[in-house]
Amino acid sequence: MNSYNLIFLFFLFLTICVTAEDIKRFDTKTMESDDTITLRGGEEFELVLYGNPSTGFRWDVSEISDSSLVAIISDKYEDDFETPKPGENVPLGSKKEHIFTFMTNTIAGTTSIEFEYSRNWEQGTENYFKINVNVIE
């Protein structure tokens, strides 16, 4: 291996290390509604809620008290069970993780994010979760 290849590999490694971000993940299994988390400005974080979308219920962000401090980037579902081994069946109607990804703004302040678990064709809410976000500089 010549010196150019070594230099290239070194810079490739550096680029990967610098761009790989450690996204903070908050799991509602270990939190209470109305808990407060503290994050730096410009930080990305995930909040994991649990539900069963096959029943028609889903989690939605119902309110962000100060949307200048926090923005939603994405939300997605992931299975909340181990991948079955070959020949095993996938559990039907099983619980899934609903993962919301947010980004904090670079200004300091406090906001709250409220979630509702409901069916869009029914009145009322089956469940509710609130998280307070303290953004520091």
Short mmCIF file of N, CA and C in Angstrom, two decimals:
data_model
loop_
_atom_site.label_atom_id
_atom_site.label_comp_id
_atom_site.label_asym_id
_atom_site.label_seq_id
_atom_site.Cartn_x
_atom_site.Cartn_y
_atom_site.Cartn_z
N MET A 1 0.85 -1.17 0.00
CA MET A 1 0.00 0.00 0.00
C MET A 1 0.90 1.24 0.00
N ASN A 2 0.66 2.11 -0.96
CA ASN A 2 1.52 3.31 -1.02
C ASN A 2 1.01 4.40 -0.08
N SER A 3 1.81 5.44 0.05
CA SER A 3 1.49 6.49 1.02
C SER A 3 0.22 7.26 0.65
N TYR A 4 -0.11 7.38 -0.65
CA TYR A 4 -1.34 8.07 -1.06
C TYR A 4 -2.56 7.30 -0.59
N ASN A 5 -2.52 5.99 -0.69
CA ASN A 5 -3.63 5.18 -0.21
C ASN A 5 -3.80 5.32 1.30
N LEU A 6 -2.69 5.33 2.03
CA LEU A 6 -2.77 5.50 3.49
C LEU A 6 -3.35 6.85 3.87
N ILE A 7 -2.93 7.89 3.16
CA ILE A 7 -3.45 9.23 3.43
C ILE A 7 -4.94 9.28 3.13
N PHE A 8 -5.34 8.69 1.99
CA PHE A 8 -6.75 8.66 1.63
C PHE A 8 -7.56 7.92 2.70
N LEU A 9 -7.10 6.76 3.13
CA LEU A 9 -7.81 5.99 4.15
C LEU A 9 -7.90 6.75 5.48
N PHE A 10 -6.83 7.47 5.83
CA PHE A 10 -6.84 8.26 7.05
C PHE A 10 -7.92 9.34 6.98
N PHE A 11 -7.98 10.08 5.86
CA PHE A 11 -8.99 11.13 5.72
C PHE A 11 -10.41 10.56 5.62
N LEU A 12 -10.55 9.41 5.01
CA LEU A 12 -11.85 8.75 4.96
C LEU A 12 -12.30 8.38 6.37
N PHE A 13 -11.42 7.83 7.15
CA PHE A 13 -11.72 7.48 8.54
C PHE A 13 -12.09 8.72 9.34
N LEU A 14 -11.33 9.79 9.17
CA LEU A 14 -11.63 11.05 9.88
C LEU A 14 -13.00 11.59 9.50
N THR A 15 -13.33 11.53 8.22
CA THR A 15 -14.63 12.03 7.74
C THR A 15 -15.77 11.23 8.36
N ILE A 16 -15.61 9.93 8.41
CA ILE A 16 -16.65 9.08 8.99
C ILE A 16 -16.82 9.39 10.47
N CYS A 17 -15.72 9.55 11.18
CA CYS A 17 -15.78 9.83 12.62
C CYS A 17 -16.42 11.18 12.91
N VAL A 18 -16.13 12.17 12.10
CA VAL A 18 -16.64 13.52 12.33
C VAL A 18 -18.11 13.62 11.97
N THR A 19 -18.56 12.93 10.90
CA THR A 19 -19.94 13.08 10.46
C THR A 19 -20.90 12.13 11.17
N ALA A 20 -20.40 11.07 11.79
CA ALA A 20 -21.28 10.14 12.49
C ALA A 20 -21.76 10.81 13.78
N GLU A 21 -23.08 10.99 13.89
CA GLU A 21 -23.63 11.65 15.05
C GLU A 21 -24.24 10.62 15.99
N ASP A 22 -24.16 10.90 17.26
CA ASP A 22 -24.78 10.06 18.25
C ASP A 22 -26.11 10.71 18.61
N ILE A 23 -27.18 10.21 18.04
CA ILE A 23 -28.50 10.78 18.29
C ILE A 23 -28.99 10.28 19.64
N LYS A 24 -29.39 11.20 20.49
CA LYS A 24 -29.92 10.83 21.80
C LYS A 24 -31.30 10.21 21.62
N ARG A 25 -31.53 9.12 22.35
CA ARG A 25 -32.78 8.37 22.23
C ARG A 25 -33.44 8.31 23.62
N PHE A 26 -34.69 8.74 23.68
CA PHE A 26 -35.47 8.72 24.91
C PHE A 26 -36.62 7.74 24.73
N ASP A 27 -36.72 6.78 25.63
CA ASP A 27 -37.69 5.70 25.52
C ASP A 27 -38.78 5.89 26.57
N THR A 28 -40.02 5.91 26.14
CA THR A 28 -41.12 6.15 27.07
C THR A 28 -41.35 4.98 28.02
N LYS A 29 -40.68 3.85 27.79
CA LYS A 29 -40.75 2.75 28.77
C LYS A 29 -40.06 3.14 30.07
N THR A 30 -39.09 4.05 29.97
CA THR A 30 -38.31 4.44 31.15
C THR A 30 -38.58 5.89 31.56
N MET A 31 -39.62 6.49 31.02
CA MET A 31 -39.95 7.88 31.32
C MET A 31 -41.40 7.98 31.78
N GLU A 32 -41.71 9.07 32.41
CA GLU A 32 -43.08 9.40 32.78
C GLU A 32 -43.54 10.56 31.91
N SER A 33 -44.83 10.62 31.66
CA SER A 33 -45.37 11.77 30.94
C SER A 33 -45.08 13.02 31.76
N ASP A 34 -44.72 14.09 31.10
CA ASP A 34 -44.38 15.39 31.69
C ASP A 34 -42.95 15.45 32.22
N ASP A 35 -42.11 14.45 31.93
CA ASP A 35 -40.69 14.52 32.26
C ASP A 35 -40.03 15.61 31.44
N THR A 36 -38.88 16.09 31.91
CA THR A 36 -38.11 17.12 31.21
C THR A 36 -36.76 16.56 30.79
N ILE A 37 -36.39 16.83 29.54
CA ILE A 37 -35.06 16.48 29.05
C ILE A 37 -34.33 17.77 28.71
N THR A 38 -33.01 17.76 28.83
CA THR A 38 -32.20 18.93 28.52
C THR A 38 -31.25 18.59 27.38
N LEU A 39 -31.25 19.42 26.36
CA LEU A 39 -30.43 19.20 25.17
C LEU A 39 -29.73 20.49 24.77
N ARG A 40 -28.66 20.36 24.05
CA ARG A 40 -27.96 21.52 23.49
C ARG A 40 -28.66 21.95 22.20
N GLY A 41 -28.50 23.21 21.86
CA GLY A 41 -29.04 23.71 20.60
C GLY A 41 -28.39 22.99 19.42
N GLY A 42 -29.19 22.68 18.41
CA GLY A 42 -28.69 22.01 17.21
C GLY A 42 -28.56 20.51 17.37
N GLU A 43 -29.09 19.94 18.46
CA GLU A 43 -29.00 18.50 18.70
C GLU A 43 -30.22 17.78 18.15
N GLU A 44 -29.98 16.60 17.60
CA GLU A 44 -31.04 15.73 17.13
C GLU A 44 -31.36 14.73 18.23
N PHE A 45 -32.65 14.41 18.40
CA PHE A 45 -33.02 13.39 19.39
C PHE A 45 -34.24 12.62 18.91
N GLU A 46 -34.38 11.41 19.47
CA GLU A 46 -35.50 10.54 19.15
C GLU A 46 -36.32 10.30 20.40
N LEU A 47 -37.63 10.22 20.23
CA LEU A 47 -38.53 9.82 21.30
C LEU A 47 -39.28 8.58 20.81
N VAL A 48 -39.24 7.52 21.61
CA VAL A 48 -39.87 6.25 21.23
C VAL A 48 -41.14 6.06 22.04
N LEU A 49 -42.26 5.92 21.33
CA LEU A 49 -43.56 5.61 21.92
C LEU A 49 -43.96 4.23 21.39
N TYR A 50 -44.87 3.55 22.08
CA TYR A 50 -45.24 2.19 21.69
C TYR A 50 -46.72 2.11 21.39
N GLY A 51 -47.04 1.34 20.36
CA GLY A 51 -48.43 1.17 19.98
C GLY A 51 -48.60 0.03 19.01
N ASN A 52 -49.84 -0.16 18.59
CA ASN A 52 -50.18 -1.22 17.66
C ASN A 52 -50.93 -0.61 16.48
N PRO A 53 -50.23 -0.20 15.43
CA PRO A 53 -50.89 0.47 14.31
C PRO A 53 -51.87 -0.43 13.55
N SER A 54 -51.76 -1.76 13.71
CA SER A 54 -52.69 -2.65 13.00
C SER A 54 -54.11 -2.53 13.54
N THR A 55 -54.29 -1.91 14.71
CA THR A 55 -55.62 -1.69 15.28
C THR A 55 -56.21 -0.35 14.85
N GLY A 56 -55.44 0.42 14.08
CA GLY A 56 -55.90 1.73 13.65
C GLY A 56 -55.43 2.86 14.53
N PHE A 57 -54.86 2.53 15.69
CA PHE A 57 -54.34 3.58 16.58
C PHE A 57 -52.96 4.00 16.13
N ARG A 58 -52.68 5.28 16.29
CA ARG A 58 -51.34 5.77 16.00
C ARG A 58 -51.05 6.99 16.88
N TRP A 59 -49.75 7.20 17.11
CA TRP A 59 -49.30 8.37 17.84
C TRP A 59 -49.13 9.53 16.87
N ASP A 60 -49.58 10.69 17.28
CA ASP A 60 -49.40 11.92 16.51
C ASP A 60 -48.96 13.04 17.44
N VAL A 61 -48.15 13.94 16.91
CA VAL A 61 -47.80 15.14 17.67
C VAL A 61 -49.03 16.03 17.64
N SER A 62 -49.59 16.31 18.80
CA SER A 62 -50.79 17.15 18.85
C SER A 62 -50.45 18.62 19.07
N GLU A 63 -49.30 18.87 19.73
CA GLU A 63 -48.92 20.27 19.95
C GLU A 63 -47.44 20.38 20.31
N ILE A 64 -46.79 21.41 19.78
CA ILE A 64 -45.46 21.83 20.23
C ILE A 64 -45.65 23.26 20.72
N SER A 65 -45.45 23.48 22.02
CA SER A 65 -45.79 24.78 22.60
C SER A 65 -44.97 25.93 22.02
N ASP A 66 -43.71 25.68 21.68
CA ASP A 66 -42.88 26.72 21.04
C ASP A 66 -42.12 26.05 19.90
N SER A 67 -42.68 26.09 18.72
CA SER A 67 -42.09 25.40 17.56
C SER A 67 -40.83 26.10 17.04
N SER A 68 -40.48 27.25 17.61
CA SER A 68 -39.21 27.89 17.22
C SER A 68 -38.02 27.19 17.89
N LEU A 69 -38.28 26.35 18.90
CA LEU A 69 -37.20 25.68 19.62
C LEU A 69 -36.96 24.24 19.15
N VAL A 70 -38.01 23.59 18.65
CA VAL A 70 -37.93 22.18 18.27
C VAL A 70 -38.69 21.97 16.98
N ALA A 71 -38.09 21.19 16.07
CA ALA A 71 -38.77 20.85 14.82
C ALA A 71 -38.78 19.34 14.65
N ILE A 72 -39.89 18.82 14.16
CA ILE A 72 -39.97 17.38 13.89
C ILE A 72 -39.31 17.11 12.54
N ILE A 73 -38.44 16.11 12.53
CA ILE A 73 -37.73 15.74 11.30
C ILE A 73 -38.43 14.57 10.62
N SER A 74 -38.79 13.55 11.42
CA SER A 74 -39.43 12.37 10.84
C SER A 74 -40.13 11.56 11.92
N ASP A 75 -40.97 10.64 11.47
CA ASP A 75 -41.50 9.63 12.37
C ASP A 75 -41.66 8.34 11.57
N LYS A 76 -41.41 7.22 12.24
CA LYS A 76 -41.45 5.92 11.57
C LYS A 76 -41.79 4.84 12.58
N TYR A 77 -42.24 3.70 12.07
CA TYR A 77 -42.52 2.54 12.90
C TYR A 77 -41.42 1.50 12.73
N GLU A 78 -41.07 0.85 13.83
CA GLU A 78 -40.17 -0.29 13.80
C GLU A 78 -40.76 -1.36 14.69
N ASP A 79 -40.52 -2.63 14.33
CA ASP A 79 -41.02 -3.74 15.14
C ASP A 79 -40.37 -3.74 16.51
N ASP A 80 -41.17 -4.07 17.52
CA ASP A 80 -40.68 -4.15 18.90
C ASP A 80 -40.56 -5.62 19.32
N PHE A 81 -39.94 -6.42 18.45
CA PHE A 81 -39.68 -7.82 18.77
C PHE A 81 -38.44 -8.25 18.02
N GLU A 82 -37.84 -9.32 18.47
CA GLU A 82 -36.65 -9.82 17.80
C GLU A 82 -37.03 -10.41 16.45
N THR A 83 -36.14 -10.28 15.48
CA THR A 83 -36.38 -10.83 14.15
C THR A 83 -36.53 -12.35 14.28
N PRO A 84 -37.63 -12.90 13.72
CA PRO A 84 -37.83 -14.35 13.84
C PRO A 84 -36.75 -15.14 13.12
N LYS A 85 -36.46 -16.30 13.65
CA LYS A 85 -35.51 -17.20 13.01
C LYS A 85 -36.20 -17.84 11.81
N PRO A 86 -35.43 -18.35 10.84
CA PRO A 86 -36.04 -19.02 9.68
C PRO A 86 -37.02 -20.10 10.13
N GLY A 87 -38.20 -20.08 9.56
CA GLY A 87 -39.24 -21.06 9.91
C GLY A 87 -40.20 -20.58 10.98
N GLU A 88 -39.85 -19.50 11.71
CA GLU A 88 -40.74 -18.95 12.73
C GLU A 88 -41.67 -17.92 12.10
N ASN A 89 -42.84 -17.77 12.67
CA ASN A 89 -43.80 -16.79 12.17
C ASN A 89 -43.56 -15.42 12.80
N VAL A 90 -43.87 -14.40 12.04
CA VAL A 90 -43.82 -13.02 12.56
C VAL A 90 -45.08 -12.83 13.39
N PRO A 91 -44.95 -12.32 14.62
CA PRO A 91 -46.13 -12.10 15.46
C PRO A 91 -47.09 -11.09 14.82
N LEU A 92 -48.33 -11.50 14.61
CA LEU A 92 -49.33 -10.60 14.05
C LEU A 92 -49.89 -9.69 15.14
N GLY A 93 -50.15 -8.46 14.77
CA GLY A 93 -50.73 -7.51 15.72
C GLY A 93 -49.79 -7.16 16.86
N SER A 94 -48.51 -7.33 16.64
CA SER A 94 -47.56 -7.08 17.72
C SER A 94 -47.29 -5.59 17.88
N LYS A 95 -46.81 -5.26 19.04
CA LYS A 95 -46.48 -3.88 19.39
C LYS A 95 -45.33 -3.39 18.52
N LYS A 96 -45.39 -2.12 18.15
CA LYS A 96 -44.32 -1.51 17.37
C LYS A 96 -43.83 -0.25 18.07
N GLU A 97 -42.58 0.09 17.78
CA GLU A 97 -42.02 1.35 18.26
C GLU A 97 -42.38 2.43 17.25
N HIS A 98 -42.94 3.52 17.73
CA HIS A 98 -43.18 4.69 16.88
C HIS A 98 -42.10 5.69 17.26
N ILE A 99 -41.15 5.90 16.36
CA ILE A 99 -39.98 6.71 16.65
C ILE A 99 -40.14 8.08 15.99
N PHE A 100 -40.16 9.11 16.83
CA PHE A 100 -40.22 10.49 16.36
C PHE A 100 -38.82 11.07 16.48
N THR A 101 -38.33 11.70 15.41
CA THR A 101 -37.02 12.35 15.42
C THR A 101 -37.21 13.86 15.36
N PHE A 102 -36.54 14.56 16.26
CA PHE A 102 -36.64 16.01 16.36
C PHE A 102 -35.26 16.64 16.29
N MET A 103 -35.22 17.93 15.99
CA MET A 103 -33.99 18.72 16.00
C MET A 103 -34.27 19.97 16.83
N THR A 104 -33.36 20.27 17.76
CA THR A 104 -33.50 21.50 18.54
C THR A 104 -32.88 22.67 17.77
N ASN A 105 -33.41 23.84 18.00
CA ASN A 105 -32.86 25.05 17.39
C ASN A 105 -31.65 25.50 18.21
N THR A 106 -30.91 26.45 17.70
CA THR A 106 -29.70 26.90 18.39
C THR A 106 -29.98 27.98 19.42
N ILE A 107 -31.24 28.34 19.63
CA ILE A 107 -31.57 29.32 20.66
C ILE A 107 -32.03 28.58 21.92
N ALA A 108 -31.78 29.19 23.06
CA ALA A 108 -32.14 28.57 24.34
C ALA A 108 -33.59 28.85 24.69
N GLY A 109 -34.19 27.92 25.42
CA GLY A 109 -35.56 28.09 25.88
C GLY A 109 -36.16 26.76 26.26
N THR A 110 -37.43 26.79 26.64
CA THR A 110 -38.15 25.58 27.05
C THR A 110 -39.43 25.46 26.25
N THR A 111 -39.72 24.24 25.83
CA THR A 111 -40.94 23.95 25.09
C THR A 111 -41.47 22.60 25.54
N SER A 112 -42.68 22.30 25.16
CA SER A 112 -43.23 20.98 25.45
C SER A 112 -43.79 20.40 24.15
N ILE A 113 -43.72 19.07 24.06
CA ILE A 113 -44.26 18.36 22.90
C ILE A 113 -45.31 17.40 23.43
N GLU A 114 -46.51 17.49 22.89
CA GLU A 114 -47.62 16.64 23.33
C GLU A 114 -47.99 15.66 22.21
N PHE A 115 -48.23 14.42 22.61
CA PHE A 115 -48.58 13.34 21.69
C PHE A 115 -49.93 12.76 22.09
N GLU A 116 -50.71 12.38 21.08
CA GLU A 116 -51.98 11.70 21.33
C GLU A 116 -52.00 10.38 20.57
N TYR A 117 -52.53 9.35 21.23
CA TYR A 117 -52.67 8.02 20.64
C TYR A 117 -54.15 7.80 20.38
N SER A 118 -54.53 7.81 19.11
CA SER A 118 -55.95 7.73 18.78
C SER A 118 -56.15 7.15 17.38
N ARG A 119 -57.42 6.90 17.08
CA ARG A 119 -57.82 6.52 15.72
C ARG A 119 -58.38 7.78 15.07
N ASN A 120 -57.98 8.04 13.83
CA ASN A 120 -58.39 9.30 13.19
C ASN A 120 -59.88 9.37 12.89
N TRP A 121 -60.58 8.25 12.88
CA TRP A 121 -62.01 8.26 12.57
C TRP A 121 -62.88 8.27 13.84
N GLU A 122 -62.26 8.28 15.01
CA GLU A 122 -63.01 8.29 16.27
C GLU A 122 -62.73 9.58 17.04
N GLN A 123 -63.69 9.98 17.83
CA GLN A 123 -63.51 11.11 18.72
C GLN A 123 -62.75 10.65 19.96
N GLY A 124 -61.98 11.53 20.54
CA GLY A 124 -61.31 11.21 21.79
C GLY A 124 -59.92 10.63 21.59
N THR A 125 -59.25 10.47 22.70
CA THR A 125 -57.87 10.00 22.71
C THR A 125 -57.75 8.79 23.62
N GLU A 126 -57.08 7.76 23.16
CA GLU A 126 -56.86 6.54 23.95
C GLU A 126 -55.74 6.74 24.98
N ASN A 127 -54.70 7.49 24.58
CA ASN A 127 -53.56 7.70 25.46
C ASN A 127 -52.93 9.06 25.13
N TYR A 128 -52.08 9.52 26.02
CA TYR A 128 -51.50 10.86 25.90
C TYR A 128 -50.10 10.80 26.50
N PHE A 129 -49.16 11.52 25.90
CA PHE A 129 -47.80 11.62 26.46
C PHE A 129 -47.28 13.02 26.19
N LYS A 130 -46.60 13.57 27.20
CA LYS A 130 -46.04 14.92 27.07
C LYS A 130 -44.58 14.88 27.53
N ILE A 131 -43.73 15.56 26.79
CA ILE A 131 -42.32 15.69 27.17
C ILE A 131 -41.95 17.17 27.11
N ASN A 132 -41.24 17.62 28.13
CA ASN A 132 -40.75 19.01 28.17
C ASN A 132 -39.30 19.00 27.71
N VAL A 133 -38.94 19.95 26.87
CA VAL A 133 -37.61 20.01 26.30
C VAL A 133 -36.98 21.34 26.70
N ASN A 134 -35.86 21.26 27.42
CA ASN A 134 -35.11 22.43 27.81
C ASN A 134 -33.90 22.52 26.89
N VAL A 135 -33.84 23.56 26.05
CA VAL A 135 -32.74 23.73 25.11
C VAL A 135 -31.76 24.73 25.69
N ILE A 136 -30.49 24.30 25.81
CA ILE A 136 -29.46 25.19 26.32
C ILE A 136 -28.47 25.49 25.20
N GLU A 137 -27.76 26.61 25.32
CA GLU A 137 -26.80 26.98 24.27
C GLU A 137 -25.56 26.14 24.33
#
